[in-house]
Coordinates of C-alpha atoms and ligand atoms in Angstrom, one line a residue:
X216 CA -54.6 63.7 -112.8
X217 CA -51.0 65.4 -113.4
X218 CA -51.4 69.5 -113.3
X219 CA -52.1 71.3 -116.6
X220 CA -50.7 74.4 -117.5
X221 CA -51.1 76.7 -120.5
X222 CA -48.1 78.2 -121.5
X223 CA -48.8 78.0 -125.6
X224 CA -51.4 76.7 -127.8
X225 CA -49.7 73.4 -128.1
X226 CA -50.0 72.4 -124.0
X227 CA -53.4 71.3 -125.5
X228 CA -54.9 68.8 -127.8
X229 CA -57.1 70.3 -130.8
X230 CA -59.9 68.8 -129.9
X231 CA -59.2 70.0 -126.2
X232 CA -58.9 73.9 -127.9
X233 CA -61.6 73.3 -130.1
X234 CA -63.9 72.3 -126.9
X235 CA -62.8 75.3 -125.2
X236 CA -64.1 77.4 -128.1
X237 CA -67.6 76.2 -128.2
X238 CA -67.5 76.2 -124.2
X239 CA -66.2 79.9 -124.0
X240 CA -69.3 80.8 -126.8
X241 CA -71.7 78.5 -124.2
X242 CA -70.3 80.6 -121.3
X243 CA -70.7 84.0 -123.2
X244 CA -74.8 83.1 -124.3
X245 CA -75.5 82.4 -120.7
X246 CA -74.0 85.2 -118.6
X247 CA -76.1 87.1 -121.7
X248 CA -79.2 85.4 -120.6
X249 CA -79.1 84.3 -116.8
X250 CA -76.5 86.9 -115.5
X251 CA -73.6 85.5 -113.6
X252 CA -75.5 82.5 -111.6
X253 CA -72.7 80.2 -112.7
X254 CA -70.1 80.1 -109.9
X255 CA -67.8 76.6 -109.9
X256 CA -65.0 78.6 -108.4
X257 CA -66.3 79.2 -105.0
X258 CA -63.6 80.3 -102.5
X259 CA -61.1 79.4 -105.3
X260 CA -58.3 82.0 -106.1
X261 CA -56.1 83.0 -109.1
X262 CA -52.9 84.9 -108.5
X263 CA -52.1 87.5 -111.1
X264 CA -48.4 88.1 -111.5
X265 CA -47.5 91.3 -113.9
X266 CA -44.4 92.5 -115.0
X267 CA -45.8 94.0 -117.9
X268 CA -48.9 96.5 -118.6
X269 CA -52.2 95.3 -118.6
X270 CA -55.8 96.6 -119.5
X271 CA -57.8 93.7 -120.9
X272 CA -55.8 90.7 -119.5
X273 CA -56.0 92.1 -116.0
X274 CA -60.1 92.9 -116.1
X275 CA -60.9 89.8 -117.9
X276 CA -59.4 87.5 -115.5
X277 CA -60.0 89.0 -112.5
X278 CA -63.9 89.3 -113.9
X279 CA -64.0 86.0 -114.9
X280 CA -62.8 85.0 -111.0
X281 CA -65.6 87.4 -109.6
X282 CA -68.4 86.2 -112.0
X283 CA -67.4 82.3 -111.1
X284 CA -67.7 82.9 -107.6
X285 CA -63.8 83.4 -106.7
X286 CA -61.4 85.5 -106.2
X287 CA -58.3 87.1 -108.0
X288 CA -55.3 88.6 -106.8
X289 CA -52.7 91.4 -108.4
X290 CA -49.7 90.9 -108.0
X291 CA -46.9 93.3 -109.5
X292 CA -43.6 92.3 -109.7
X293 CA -42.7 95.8 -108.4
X294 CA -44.6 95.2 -105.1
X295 CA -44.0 91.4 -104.4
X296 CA -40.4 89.7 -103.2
X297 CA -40.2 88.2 -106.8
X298 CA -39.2 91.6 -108.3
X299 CA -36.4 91.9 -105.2
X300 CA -34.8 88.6 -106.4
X301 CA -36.9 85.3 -104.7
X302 CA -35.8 82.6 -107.0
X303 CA -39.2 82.3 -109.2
X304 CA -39.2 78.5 -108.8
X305 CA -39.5 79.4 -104.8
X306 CA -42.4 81.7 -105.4
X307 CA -44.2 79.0 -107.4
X308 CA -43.8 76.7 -104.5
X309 CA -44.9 79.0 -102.1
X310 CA -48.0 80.0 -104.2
X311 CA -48.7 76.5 -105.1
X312 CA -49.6 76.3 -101.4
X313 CA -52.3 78.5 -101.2
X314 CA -53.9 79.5 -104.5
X315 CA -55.9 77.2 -107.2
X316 CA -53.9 78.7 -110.4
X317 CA -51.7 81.4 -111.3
X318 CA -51.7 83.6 -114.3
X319 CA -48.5 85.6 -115.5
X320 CA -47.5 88.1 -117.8
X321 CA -43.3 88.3 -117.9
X322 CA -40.8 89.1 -120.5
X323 CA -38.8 85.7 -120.7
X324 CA -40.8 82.6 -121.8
X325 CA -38.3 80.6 -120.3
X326 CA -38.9 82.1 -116.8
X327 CA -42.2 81.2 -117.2
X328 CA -41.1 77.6 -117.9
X329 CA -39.2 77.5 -115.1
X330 CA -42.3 78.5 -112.7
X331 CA -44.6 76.5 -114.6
X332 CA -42.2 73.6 -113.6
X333 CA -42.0 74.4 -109.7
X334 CA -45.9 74.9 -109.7
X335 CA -48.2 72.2 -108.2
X336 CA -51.1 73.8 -109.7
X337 CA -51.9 75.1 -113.0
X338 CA -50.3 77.7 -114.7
X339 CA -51.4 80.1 -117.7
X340 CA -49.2 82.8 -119.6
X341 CA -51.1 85.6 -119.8
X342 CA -48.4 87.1 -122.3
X343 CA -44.5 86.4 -122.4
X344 CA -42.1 88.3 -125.2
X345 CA -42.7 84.8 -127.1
X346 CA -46.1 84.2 -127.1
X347 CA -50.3 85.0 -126.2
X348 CA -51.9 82.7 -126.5
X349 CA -55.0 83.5 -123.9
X350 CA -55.0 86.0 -126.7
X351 CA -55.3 83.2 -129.7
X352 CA -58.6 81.9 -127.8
X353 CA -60.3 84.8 -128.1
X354 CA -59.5 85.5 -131.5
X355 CA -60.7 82.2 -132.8
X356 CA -63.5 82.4 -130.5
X357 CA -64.6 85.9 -132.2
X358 CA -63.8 84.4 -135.6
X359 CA -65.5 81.5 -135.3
X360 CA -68.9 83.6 -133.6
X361 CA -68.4 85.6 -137.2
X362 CA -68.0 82.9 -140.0
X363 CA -68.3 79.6 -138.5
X364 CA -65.9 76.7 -138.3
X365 CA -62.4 78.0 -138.8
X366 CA -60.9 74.7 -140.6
X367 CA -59.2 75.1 -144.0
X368 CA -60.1 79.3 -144.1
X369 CA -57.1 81.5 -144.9
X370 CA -55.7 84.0 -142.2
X371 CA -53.2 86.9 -142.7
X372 CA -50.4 88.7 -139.9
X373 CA -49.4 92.0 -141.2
X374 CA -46.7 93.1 -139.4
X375 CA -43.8 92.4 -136.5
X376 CA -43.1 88.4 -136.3
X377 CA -43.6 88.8 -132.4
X378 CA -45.0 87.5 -129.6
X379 CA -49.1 87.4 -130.8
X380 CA -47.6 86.2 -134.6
X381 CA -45.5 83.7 -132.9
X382 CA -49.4 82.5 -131.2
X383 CA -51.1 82.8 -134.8
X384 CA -48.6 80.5 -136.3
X385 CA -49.8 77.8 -133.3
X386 CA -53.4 78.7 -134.1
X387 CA -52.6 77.5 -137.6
X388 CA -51.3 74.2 -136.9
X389 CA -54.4 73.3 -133.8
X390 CA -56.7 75.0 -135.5
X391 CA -56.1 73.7 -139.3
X392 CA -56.2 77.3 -141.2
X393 CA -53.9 78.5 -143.4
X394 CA -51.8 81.7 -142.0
X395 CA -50.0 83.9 -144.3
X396 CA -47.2 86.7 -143.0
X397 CA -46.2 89.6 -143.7
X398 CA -43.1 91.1 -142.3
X399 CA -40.9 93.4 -143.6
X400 CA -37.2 91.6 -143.9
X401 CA -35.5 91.5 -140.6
X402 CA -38.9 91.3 -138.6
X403 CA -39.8 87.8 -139.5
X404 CA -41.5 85.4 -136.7
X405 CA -38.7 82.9 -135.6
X406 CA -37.9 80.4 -138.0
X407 CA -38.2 76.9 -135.5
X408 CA -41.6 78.3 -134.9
X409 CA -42.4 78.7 -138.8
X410 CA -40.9 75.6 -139.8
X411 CA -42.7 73.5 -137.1
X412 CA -46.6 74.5 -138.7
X413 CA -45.5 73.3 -142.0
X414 CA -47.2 74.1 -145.2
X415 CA -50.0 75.7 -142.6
X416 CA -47.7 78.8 -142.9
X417 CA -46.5 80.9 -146.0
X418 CA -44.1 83.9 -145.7
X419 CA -44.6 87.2 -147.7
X420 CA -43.5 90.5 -148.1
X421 CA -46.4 92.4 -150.4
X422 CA -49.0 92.8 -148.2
X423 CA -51.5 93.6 -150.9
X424 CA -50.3 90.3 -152.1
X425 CA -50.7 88.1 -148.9
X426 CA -54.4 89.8 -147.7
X427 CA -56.1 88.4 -151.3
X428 CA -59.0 86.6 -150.8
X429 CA -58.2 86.2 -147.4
X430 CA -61.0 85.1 -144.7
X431 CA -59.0 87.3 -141.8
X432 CA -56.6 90.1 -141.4
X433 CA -54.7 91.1 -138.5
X434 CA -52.0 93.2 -137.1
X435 CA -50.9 94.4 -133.6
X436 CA -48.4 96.7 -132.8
X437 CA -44.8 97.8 -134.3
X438 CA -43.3 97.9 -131.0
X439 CA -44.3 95.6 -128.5
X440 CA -43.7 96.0 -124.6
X441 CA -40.0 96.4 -123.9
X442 CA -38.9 97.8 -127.3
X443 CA -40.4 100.8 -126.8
X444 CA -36.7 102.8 -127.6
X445 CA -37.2 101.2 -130.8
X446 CA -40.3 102.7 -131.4
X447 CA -38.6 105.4 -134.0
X448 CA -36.7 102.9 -136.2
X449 CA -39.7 100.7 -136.3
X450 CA -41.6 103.5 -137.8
X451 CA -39.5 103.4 -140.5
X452 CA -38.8 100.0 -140.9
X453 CA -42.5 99.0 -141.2
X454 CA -44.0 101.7 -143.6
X455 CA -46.4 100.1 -146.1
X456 CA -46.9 97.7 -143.7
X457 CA -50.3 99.4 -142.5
X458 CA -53.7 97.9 -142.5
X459 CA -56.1 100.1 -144.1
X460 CA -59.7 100.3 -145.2
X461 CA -58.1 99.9 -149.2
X462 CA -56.1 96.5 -148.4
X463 CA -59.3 94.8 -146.2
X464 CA -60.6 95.4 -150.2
X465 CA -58.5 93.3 -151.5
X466 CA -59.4 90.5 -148.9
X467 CA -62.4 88.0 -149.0
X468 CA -65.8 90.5 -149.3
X469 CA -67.1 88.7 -145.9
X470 CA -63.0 89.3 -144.3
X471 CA -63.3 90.4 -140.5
X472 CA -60.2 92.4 -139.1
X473 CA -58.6 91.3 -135.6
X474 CA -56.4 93.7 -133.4
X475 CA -55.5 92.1 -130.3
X476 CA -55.5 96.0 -129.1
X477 CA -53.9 98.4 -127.4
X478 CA -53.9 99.6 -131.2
X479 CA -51.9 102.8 -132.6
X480 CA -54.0 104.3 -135.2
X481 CA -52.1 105.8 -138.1
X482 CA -49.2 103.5 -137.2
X483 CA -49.9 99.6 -137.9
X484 CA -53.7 100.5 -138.8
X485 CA -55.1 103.3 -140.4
X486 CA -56.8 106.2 -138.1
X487 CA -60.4 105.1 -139.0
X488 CA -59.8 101.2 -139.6
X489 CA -61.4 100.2 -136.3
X490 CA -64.9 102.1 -137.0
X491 CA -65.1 99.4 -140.1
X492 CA -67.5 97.5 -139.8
X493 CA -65.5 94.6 -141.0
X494 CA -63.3 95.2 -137.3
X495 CA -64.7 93.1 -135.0
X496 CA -61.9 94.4 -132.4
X497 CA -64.4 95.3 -129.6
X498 CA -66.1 92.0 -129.6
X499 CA -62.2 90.3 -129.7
X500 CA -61.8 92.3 -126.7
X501 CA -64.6 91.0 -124.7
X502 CA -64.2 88.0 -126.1
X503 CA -61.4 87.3 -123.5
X504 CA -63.7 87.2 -120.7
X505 CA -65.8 84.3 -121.6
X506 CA -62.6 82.1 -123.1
X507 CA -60.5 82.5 -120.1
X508 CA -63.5 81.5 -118.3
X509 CA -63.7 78.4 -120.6
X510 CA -59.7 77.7 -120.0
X511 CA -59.6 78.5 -116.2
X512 CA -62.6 75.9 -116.0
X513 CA -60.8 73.5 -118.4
X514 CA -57.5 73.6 -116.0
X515 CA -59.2 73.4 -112.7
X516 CA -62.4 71.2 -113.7
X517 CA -61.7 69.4 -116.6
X518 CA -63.9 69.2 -119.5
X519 CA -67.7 69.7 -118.2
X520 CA -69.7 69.6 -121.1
Ligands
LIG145 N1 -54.5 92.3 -125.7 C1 -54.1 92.4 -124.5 O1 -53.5 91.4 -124.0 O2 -54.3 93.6 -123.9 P1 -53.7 94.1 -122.5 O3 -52.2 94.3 -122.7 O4 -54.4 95.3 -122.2 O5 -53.9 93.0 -121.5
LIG146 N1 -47.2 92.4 -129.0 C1 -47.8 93.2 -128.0 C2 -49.1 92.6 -127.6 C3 -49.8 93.3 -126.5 C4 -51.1 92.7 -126.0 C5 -46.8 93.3 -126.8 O1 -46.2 92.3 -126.5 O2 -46.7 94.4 -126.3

């Protein structure tokens, strides 16, 4: 079997995405009720390459390695030859040698192309300036633990057309929900990427408008990593563009609110929105744990179940 990587939602079937949901919530019930006894990855290691920040992307995977028996290594671009200028397609060779996957979070999608395409074994973004979609399993694992199949409900993005936007619009089209946006004008998600979902995606710009009825809200940050000096026009550029406890109202009465977190409260949510119950944030957050379990299984293993 050729190597598998996950670079975006689309490097898998549906059905393959919609197994690793049900897998990730099999995982999740058992570590609840047996403890970690599963451990496929025996002696197996995942290299973790940062060049960006990381709280829950670096615990969850290197937890995920631990709990299956195996082993994770960090590996910052600062401390490694790859941030001194080693081609990245020889430092996918070279780890290809020795490790059983590598996971990366970079700033250029293409870059991580470009490894992906020197690795012998698999590879899995863990975040580029494009796209997150380790992130997009979680979210539609935690959606689908709170309402049920996903299939024909009605999402909402409030916010930057970035990187976790960019992965909600590829949820859409695997996942078969419809995704409204709302960006303010000159923050839209990129049009190739809109144009490919369809009539799965609907641009707006009144966000009391796009949340009505809706089944799920979400948001993430005004400024994502590496446009922090445009932290201050961003401020202005998105007001009225933040979630609140009064525009979850206007949604669905059963509506649960995603934030992919770190969050700024009283910036893109409102200072209280994540004690709501409808915020289901804490759950999204563990959430990653048990469906990058389900996807590092699903690249190294195949399906199992
Ligand atoms: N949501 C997410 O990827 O969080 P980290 O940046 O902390 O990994
Ligand atoms: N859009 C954010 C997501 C962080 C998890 C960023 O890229 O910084």
């Amino acid at each position: 079997m050729s190597v598998r990587h996950f670079l975006t939602l689309l490097d898998l079937s549906a059905d393959e995405l919609s197994y690793l949901i049900q897998r990730g919530i099999t995982i999740k019930n058992r570590l609840k009720t047996q403890g970690p006894t599963y451990t496929p990855f025996s002696n197996r290691t995942l290299a973790m390459i940062f060049e960006k920040s990381s709280t829950r992307t670096r615990v969850s995977f290197e937890t995920a390695m631990a709990q299956f028996g195996g082993h994770a290594l960090f590996l910052s671009s600062r401390d490694t030859q790859l941030g001194r200028g080693e081609p990245i397609g020889d430092t996918a060779r070279v780890l290809s040698e020795m490790v059983d996957a590598v996971m990366i979070r970079t700033f250029s999608h293409a870059g991580l192309e470009e490894f992906a395409a020197a690795s012998s074994v698999p590879v899995i973004n863990a975040l580029t300036d494009d796209y997150h979609p380790c992130q997009l399993l979680a979210d539609v694992m935690t959606w689908t633990e709170c309402r049920g199949p996903v299939q024909g409900k009605t999402a909402v993005w409030i916010g930057d057309g970035n990187n976790m936007c960019h992965s909600w619009i590829n949820a859409a089209r695997q996942f078969d929900f419809q995704l409204r946006i709302c960006c303010p004008e000159g923050y839209d998600p990129r049009q190739d990427i809109v144009e490919a979902a369809g009539d799965r995606v609907t641009l707006l710009r009144d966000p009391a408008e796009a949340v009505s009825g809706a089944d799920l809200v979400t948001t993430d940050v005004w400024a994502s990593m590496g446009q922090e000096e445009e932290q201050a026009k961003r401020e202005r550029d998105f007001a009225g563009f933040q979630v609140t406890e009064a525009l979850l109202d206007r949604a669905a009465e059963d509506v649960v609110f995603l934030h992919c977190l770190p969050a700024h409260r009283g910036e893109e949510i409102s200072t209280t929105l994540l004690d709501d119950p409808r915020a289901v944030v804490w759950q999204e957050a563990g959430n990653r744990l048990h469906a990058q379990k389900a996807l590092i299984e699903f690249l190294l293993l195949g399906q199992v179940a």
